[in-house]
Tab-separated table of C-alpha atoms and ligand atoms in Angstrom:
chain	number	residue	atom	x	y	z
A	1	UNK	CA	33.807	-4.623	-24.293
A	2	UNK	CA	33.286	-5.645	-20.622
A	3	UNK	CA	37.060	-4.257	-20.005
A	4	UNK	CA	36.306	-1.147	-22.030
A	5	UNK	CA	32.810	-0.393	-20.433
A	6	UNK	CA	34.869	-0.498	-17.373
A	7	UNK	CA	37.251	1.493	-17.393
A	8	UNK	CA	35.111	4.058	-18.767
A	9	UNK	CA	33.780	3.482	-15.131
A	10	UNK	CA	36.504	4.089	-13.834
A	11	UNK	CA	37.277	6.967	-15.367
A	12	UNK	CA	33.956	8.363	-14.503
A	13	UNK	CA	35.240	7.446	-10.384
A	14	UNK	CA	38.228	8.453	-10.695
A	15	UNK	CA	37.052	11.588	-12.545
A	16	UNK	CA	33.972	12.637	-9.709
A	17	UNK	CA	36.764	11.592	-7.124
A	18	UNK	CA	38.904	14.664	-7.620
A	19	UNK	CA	36.010	16.713	-8.650
A	20	UNK	CA	33.083	16.031	-7.458
A	21	UNK	CA	32.694	13.790	-4.011
A	22	UNK	CA	30.974	15.849	-1.892
A	23	UNK	CA	28.562	16.915	-4.265
A	24	UNK	CA	28.052	13.449	-5.358
A	25	UNK	CA	27.979	12.227	-1.264
A	26	UNK	CA	25.421	15.424	-1.420
A	27	UNK	CA	23.277	13.581	-4.403
A	28	UNK	CA	22.761	10.355	-3.568
A	29	UNK	CA	22.081	11.633	0.000
A	30	UNK	CA	19.126	13.278	-1.134
A	31	UNK	CA	17.976	10.354	-3.213
A	32	UNK	CA	17.888	8.101	0.018
A	33	UNK	CA	16.531	10.255	2.150
A	34	UNK	CA	13.895	12.445	1.470
A	35	UNK	CA	14.923	15.913	0.707
A	36	UNK	CA	13.447	18.595	3.409
A	37	UNK	CA	9.332	18.687	3.397
A	38	UNK	CA	7.763	21.585	2.112
A	39	UNK	CA	5.426	22.904	3.724
A	40	UNK	CA	1.859	22.675	1.904
A	41	UNK	CA	-1.764	22.916	2.405
A	42	UNK	CA	-4.331	20.318	0.658
A	43	UNK	CA	-7.450	20.129	-0.401
A	44	UNK	CA	-9.439	17.054	-1.644
A	45	UNK	CA	-11.129	13.634	-0.610
A	46	UNK	CA	-10.083	11.528	1.679
A	47	UNK	CA	-10.002	7.753	0.022
A	48	UNK	CA	-8.967	4.476	-0.521
A	49	UNK	CA	-5.614	4.170	-2.089
A	50	UNK	CA	-5.735	0.821	-4.080
A	51	UNK	CA	-9.170	1.471	-5.583
A	52	UNK	CA	-8.866	4.890	-6.600
A	53	UNK	CA	-5.135	4.237	-8.294
A	54	UNK	CA	-5.687	0.840	-9.833
A	55	UNK	CA	-8.967	2.037	-11.095
A	56	UNK	CA	-10.456	-1.378	-10.107
A	57	UNK	CA	-13.641	0.350	-9.356
A	58	UNK	CA	-15.303	3.854	-9.366
A	59	UNK	CA	-13.505	5.134	-5.876
A	60	UNK	CA	-14.478	8.246	-5.418
A	61	UNK	CA	-17.997	10.024	-2.988
A	62	UNK	CA	-20.488	8.330	-1.539
A	63	UNK	CA	-21.127	4.899	-3.798
A	64	UNK	CA	-17.523	3.858	-2.938
A	65	UNK	CA	-17.350	4.849	0.810
A	66	UNK	CA	-18.509	1.845	2.213
A	67	UNK	CA	-15.632	0.208	0.523
A	68	UNK	CA	-13.535	3.350	1.470
A	69	UNK	CA	-13.723	2.086	4.940
A	70	UNK	CA	-13.126	-1.333	4.257
A	71	UNK	CA	-10.210	-0.782	2.838
A	72	UNK	CA	-8.697	1.828	5.410
A	73	UNK	CA	-9.592	-1.107	8.395
A	74	UNK	CA	-7.858	-3.736	6.120
A	75	UNK	CA	-4.469	-1.465	6.492
A	76	UNK	CA	-4.622	-0.188	3.178
A	77	UNK	CA	-3.188	3.688	3.144
A	78	UNK	CA	-5.456	6.173	3.145
A	79	UNK	CA	-4.358	9.104	0.655
A	80	UNK	CA	-6.282	12.826	-0.085
A	81	UNK	CA	-7.454	12.620	-3.738
A	82	UNK	CA	-6.239	16.701	-4.253
A	83	UNK	CA	-7.970	18.839	-6.386
A	84	UNK	CA	-5.269	19.208	-8.201
A	85	UNK	CA	-5.141	15.464	-9.503
A	86	UNK	CA	-2.934	14.333	-7.320
A	87	UNK	CA	-2.550	11.265	-4.259
A	88	UNK	CA	-1.631	12.423	-1.097
A	89	UNK	CA	-0.572	8.760	0.920
A	90	UNK	CA	-1.215	10.135	4.606
A	91	UNK	CA	0.978	9.019	6.989
A	92	UNK	CA	0.427	11.243	10.054
A	93	UNK	CA	-2.155	12.680	11.101
A	94	UNK	CA	-2.195	15.898	13.701
A	95	UNK	CA	0.484	13.946	16.078
A	96	UNK	CA	-0.575	10.390	15.446
A	97	UNK	CA	2.078	8.938	13.459
A	98	UNK	CA	0.020	5.564	12.875
A	99	UNK	CA	-0.863	5.246	9.313
A	100	UNK	CA	-2.686	1.633	9.227
A	101	UNK	CA	-6.288	1.069	10.822
A	102	UNK	CA	-6.047	4.570	11.761
A	103	UNK	CA	-9.545	5.568	13.825
A	104	UNK	CA	-8.629	9.039	12.817
A	105	UNK	CA	-8.555	8.081	9.040
A	106	UNK	CA	-11.533	5.543	9.311
A	107	UNK	CA	-14.048	8.435	10.616
A	108	UNK	CA	-13.397	10.391	7.408
A	109	UNK	CA	-13.383	8.438	4.748
A	110	UNK	CA	-15.019	10.495	1.506
A	111	UNK	CA	-14.767	13.866	3.700
A	112	UNK	CA	-13.972	16.877	1.676
A	113	UNK	CA	-10.539	17.932	3.718
A	114	UNK	CA	-8.337	20.684	3.791
A	115	UNK	CA	-5.125	19.354	5.574
A	116	UNK	CA	-1.933	21.193	6.801
A	117	UNK	CA	1.102	19.309	6.088
A	118	UNK	CA	4.777	18.471	5.640
A	119	UNK	CA	4.880	16.825	1.679
A	120	UNK	CA	7.814	14.208	1.319
A	121	UNK	CA	7.800	13.615	-2.904
A	122	UNK	CA	9.656	10.259	-3.496
A	123	UNK	CA	10.388	8.166	-5.980
A	124	UNK	CA	6.484	9.183	-7.770
A	125	UNK	CA	4.865	8.835	-4.440
A	126	UNK	CA	3.384	11.677	-2.748
A	127	UNK	CA	3.834	11.060	0.919
A	128	UNK	CA	1.647	13.781	3.369
A	129	UNK	CA	2.307	14.278	6.899
A	130	UNK	CA	-0.809	15.992	8.002
A	131	UNK	CA	-0.100	18.329	10.908
A	132	UNK	CA	-3.601	19.849	11.036
A	133	UNK	CA	-6.987	19.179	9.778
A	134	UNK	CA	-7.649	22.694	8.984
A	135	UNK	CA	-11.252	22.038	7.624
A	136	UNK	CA	-13.678	19.072	7.148
A	137	UNK	CA	-16.900	20.339	5.120
A	138	UNK	CA	-17.673	15.935	5.413
A	139	UNK	CA	-19.073	13.953	2.736
A	140	UNK	CA	-19.816	16.138	-0.653
A	141	UNK	CA	-19.483	14.230	-3.247
A	142	UNK	CA	-22.593	12.504	-4.382
A	143	UNK	CA	-21.719	9.695	-6.367
A	144	UNK	CA	-24.262	6.803	-5.745
A	145	UNK	CA	-27.048	8.034	-7.679
A	146	UNK	CA	-24.819	7.689	-10.704
A	147	UNK	CA	-22.388	4.309	-9.588
A	148	UNK	CA	-24.895	2.393	-6.737
A	149	UNK	CA	-22.790	1.081	-4.256
A	150	UNK	CA	-19.119	0.120	-5.342
A	151	UNK	CA	-18.128	-2.473	-5.628
A	152	UNK	CA	-21.105	-5.552	-5.104
A	153	UNK	CA	-24.281	-3.596	-5.175
A	154	UNK	CA	-26.820	-4.337	-1.689
B	1	UNK	CA	5.574	-48.228	-11.930
B	2	UNK	CA	7.570	-46.943	-9.354
B	3	UNK	CA	9.053	-44.873	-11.649
B	4	UNK	CA	5.911	-43.076	-12.984
B	5	UNK	CA	5.353	-42.496	-9.177
B	6	UNK	CA	8.556	-40.846	-8.468
B	7	UNK	CA	7.973	-38.692	-11.485
B	8	UNK	CA	4.898	-37.763	-10.179
B	9	UNK	CA	5.795	-36.929	-6.661
B	10	UNK	CA	8.344	-34.485	-8.149
B	11	UNK	CA	5.636	-32.932	-10.697
B	12	UNK	CA	3.821	-32.472	-7.472
B	13	UNK	CA	6.879	-31.296	-5.982
B	14	UNK	CA	7.094	-28.530	-9.043
B	15	UNK	CA	4.178	-27.358	-8.149
B	16	UNK	CA	4.624	-26.313	-5.066
B	17	UNK	CA	7.726	-24.953	-5.305
B	18	UNK	CA	6.118	-22.821	-8.109
B	19	UNK	CA	2.892	-22.266	-5.770
B	20	UNK	CA	4.407	-18.997	-5.339
B	21	UNK	CA	5.310	-17.506	-8.145
B	22	UNK	CA	3.006	-14.370	-8.621
B	23	UNK	CA	-0.289	-13.878	-10.715
B	24	UNK	CA	-1.440	-11.070	-12.902
B	25	UNK	CA	-4.482	-9.698	-11.326
B	26	UNK	CA	-5.263	-7.563	-14.639
B	27	UNK	CA	-4.591	-4.114	-13.506
B	28	UNK	CA	-3.658	-0.948	-14.976
B	29	UNK	CA	0.612	-1.491	-14.946
B	30	UNK	CA	1.325	-4.408	-13.123
B	31	UNK	CA	4.308	-6.374	-14.150
B	32	UNK	CA	4.771	-9.003	-12.534
B	33	UNK	CA	8.158	-8.709	-9.784
B	34	UNK	CA	10.243	-10.384	-8.016
B	35	UNK	CA	12.698	-8.500	-5.646
B	36	UNK	CA	15.177	-9.090	-2.792
B	37	UNK	CA	14.830	-5.561	-1.036
B	38	UNK	CA	14.627	-4.274	2.753
B	39	UNK	CA	11.592	-4.014	4.853
B	40	UNK	CA	11.576	-0.518	6.510
B	41	UNK	CA	8.506	1.785	8.335
B	42	UNK	CA	8.407	4.643	5.441
B	43	UNK	CA	7.526	7.241	7.574
B	44	UNK	CA	10.993	5.882	9.543
B	45	UNK	CA	12.781	6.255	6.174
B	46	UNK	CA	11.373	10.429	4.868
B	47	UNK	CA	11.248	11.990	8.361
B	48	UNK	CA	13.958	10.393	10.453
B	49	UNK	CA	11.446	9.139	13.486
B	50	UNK	CA	11.985	5.866	13.647
B	51	UNK	CA	10.198	3.567	16.692
B	52	UNK	CA	10.827	0.521	17.451
B	53	UNK	CA	10.008	-2.446	14.725
B	54	UNK	CA	8.803	-0.291	12.358
B	55	UNK	CA	5.957	0.621	14.983
B	56	UNK	CA	4.732	-2.933	15.471
B	57	UNK	CA	2.118	-3.059	12.744
B	58	UNK	CA	0.417	0.284	13.217
B	59	UNK	CA	2.778	2.251	10.382
B	60	UNK	CA	2.699	1.958	6.729
B	61	UNK	CA	5.621	-0.026	5.174
B	62	UNK	CA	7.413	-0.355	2.143
B	63	UNK	CA	10.157	-1.518	0.330
B	64	UNK	CA	14.020	0.224	0.354
B	65	UNK	CA	15.064	-0.880	-3.394
B	66	UNK	CA	19.278	-1.674	-3.663
B	67	UNK	CA	19.410	1.640	-5.991
B	68	UNK	CA	17.762	3.966	-2.970
B	69	UNK	CA	13.833	3.885	-4.542
B	70	UNK	CA	11.775	3.695	-1.734
B	71	UNK	CA	8.178	1.748	-3.000
B	72	UNK	CA	4.799	1.840	-0.710
B	73	UNK	CA	3.347	-2.061	-0.114
B	74	UNK	CA	-0.169	-1.532	-0.516
B	75	UNK	CA	-1.413	-4.314	-0.611
B	76	UNK	CA	-1.527	-8.162	0.581
B	77	UNK	CA	-3.411	-11.021	-0.775
B	78	UNK	CA	-6.315	-11.131	1.245
B	79	UNK	CA	-9.320	-9.141	-0.337
B	80	UNK	CA	-9.152	-5.322	0.541
B	81	UNK	CA	-6.724	-5.525	3.001
B	82	UNK	CA	-3.116	-4.195	3.387
B	83	UNK	CA	0.411	-6.085	3.928
B	84	UNK	CA	1.783	-4.488	7.127
B	85	UNK	CA	0.788	-7.983	8.824
B	86	UNK	CA	3.114	-9.826	6.160
B	87	UNK	CA	5.354	-7.427	6.661
B	88	UNK	CA	6.507	-6.230	10.123
B	89	UNK	CA	8.015	-9.823	11.311
B	90	UNK	CA	10.667	-8.441	8.575
B	91	UNK	CA	10.835	-4.926	10.177
B	92	UNK	CA	14.760	-3.349	8.466
B	93	UNK	CA	15.221	-7.115	7.094
B	94	UNK	CA	15.954	-8.279	3.553
B	95	UNK	CA	13.028	-10.436	2.067
B	96	UNK	CA	12.462	-11.238	-0.891
B	97	UNK	CA	9.307	-9.971	-2.246
B	98	UNK	CA	6.755	-11.938	-4.897
B	99	UNK	CA	4.047	-9.816	-6.053
B	100	UNK	CA	3.568	-7.229	-9.027
B	101	UNK	CA	5.112	-4.048	-9.937
B	102	UNK	CA	2.720	-1.611	-10.442
B	103	UNK	CA	4.167	1.383	-12.156
B	104	UNK	CA	1.139	3.836	-12.086
B	105	UNK	CA	1.944	7.017	-12.779
B	106	UNK	CA	-0.304	8.480	-10.415
B	107	UNK	CA	1.454	6.662	-7.795
B	108	UNK	CA	3.845	3.825	-8.507
B	109	UNK	CA	3.331	0.385	-5.635
B	110	UNK	CA	4.041	-3.013	-5.173
B	111	UNK	CA	0.909	-5.711	-4.400
B	112	UNK	CA	2.895	-8.338	-2.232
B	113	UNK	CA	1.919	-11.925	-2.915
B	114	UNK	CA	4.585	-14.257	-1.196
B	115	UNK	CA	7.668	-13.110	1.002
B	116	UNK	CA	10.423	-15.164	2.243
B	117	UNK	CA	13.761	-13.740	4.358
B	118	UNK	CA	16.346	-13.069	2.032
B	119	UNK	CA	18.978	-14.992	3.736
B	120	UNK	CA	16.501	-18.024	3.078
B	121	UNK	CA	13.501	-20.328	4.117
B	122	UNK	CA	10.500	-21.030	3.077
B	123	UNK	CA	7.974	-18.828	1.262
B	124	UNK	CA	4.646	-17.917	3.350
B	125	UNK	CA	1.674	-16.491	1.302
B	126	UNK	CA	0.808	-12.802	2.143
B	127	UNK	CA	-2.438	-13.613	3.535
B	128	UNK	CA	-1.413	-12.462	7.307
B	129	UNK	CA	-4.527	-10.234	7.511
B	130	UNK	CA	-7.484	-12.580	6.766
B	131	UNK	CA	-5.400	-14.953	9.559
B	132	UNK	CA	-4.523	-12.454	12.039
B	133	UNK	CA	-9.173	-11.152	11.518
B	134	UNK	CA	-9.246	-14.666	12.032
B	135	UNK	CA	-8.144	-15.451	15.035
B	136	UNK	CA	-9.038	-11.893	17.069
B	137	UNK	CA	-12.736	-13.280	15.640
B	138	UNK	CA	-13.094	-16.177	17.065
B	139	UNK	CA	-11.777	-18.439	14.384
B	140	UNK	CA	-14.685	-17.167	11.631
B	141	UNK	CA	-13.631	-17.586	7.947
B	142	UNK	CA	-11.541	-14.781	6.866
B	143	UNK	CA	-12.950	-14.674	3.089
B	144	UNK	CA	-15.504	-11.813	3.701
B	145	UNK	CA	-13.903	-10.671	6.633
B	146	UNK	CA	-15.362	-7.046	5.357
B	147	UNK	CA	-19.303	-8.621	5.574
B	148	UNK	CA	-19.193	-9.466	9.781
B	149	UNK	CA	-16.348	-7.101	10.997
B	150	UNK	CA	-18.030	-6.110	13.796
B	151	UNK	CA	-15.790	-2.303	13.611
B	152	UNK	CA	-17.360	-2.560	9.840
B	153	UNK	CA	-21.013	-3.128	11.126
B	154	UNK	CA	-20.839	-0.159	13.614
B	155	UNK	CA	-19.341	2.125	11.411
B	156	UNK	CA	-22.055	1.420	8.361
B	157	UNK	CA	-24.697	1.028	11.172
B	158	UNK	CA	-23.857	4.700	12.380
B	159	UNK	CA	-23.558	6.586	9.220
B	160	UNK	CA	-25.076	4.459	6.762
B	161	UNK	CA	-23.375	2.449	2.858
B	162	UNK	CA	-22.832	6.021	1.762
B	163	UNK	CA	-21.311	7.603	4.608
B	164	UNK	CA	-24.398	9.774	4.769
B	165	UNK	CA	-27.117	8.552	7.588
B	166	UNK	CA	-30.991	8.389	5.219
B	167	UNK	CA	-28.744	8.754	2.289
B	168	UNK	CA	-30.366	6.846	-0.753
B	169	UNK	CA	-29.643	5.673	-4.089
B	170	UNK	CA	-32.147	6.959	-6.544
B	171	UNK	CA	-32.437	3.279	-7.963
B	172	UNK	CA	-32.938	2.037	-4.205
C	1	LIG	CU1	-13.244	-0.089	-3.326
């Protein structure tokens, strides 16, 4: 059984060795190093990644603003929740490629922004290098009447 | 008597030895996981822009798995805190990461609870953020760090809890 699997593997390796070494190496590189980024424009709300993705609490809008500030200061990645429903983790903002408790990101928590950036999609995660905050409408998602102060109240 | 003593000692040792075992947090898509992987600066891994020492704690770090998968580590054991302070000392080194693999389709990610160098050594609990915060704040207990953090206080005083000065909830 093991031997058969081994020999099948050997045949596959040899076949590829003859026909597709370059192709295979290319594909592997694409997996390990993300493909060239895609220029994108994303509009959405600046959110705390952990609370939003895990749904441990209601994590959008004014109700969650304070918690989003806590989490960003605590060094949790900040993301843009796009109008397309996707979460874009921000790893750079306007030439500043620090992404842990970056004051530029903390101070725009919960704001609705439109950003131009380079998008790297890898292993199910959208990583966004923001080149420019093209627009910032400030905080427009008012959720405090419905959800109060998340998570602890006052 | 002596045998009982030794037995109790062994149990205690066992408890200590197992103390680093990950706990479940009741989060959707979570699975307890112990993985060996390399700690990487994710922006470096993605773009090739690689400053010294993975950005010295100012860049988000991830686990590069042996199969080539990159998994962001976005949480540690402290409340409302990430794991950069726990991982930075392992920059570009292999570790054993113990915690939760959260395979959420919105964003797969890892919550770090314990780590140790892959080459051996002691487990450390992923609570470096709290330790560092305490050191930076006159030895104050970090259990409720967000309640007394001066930067938080400044931001909330300026913008209010909802981020808009003067805004109130209906129920208030
Ligand atoms: Cu939260």
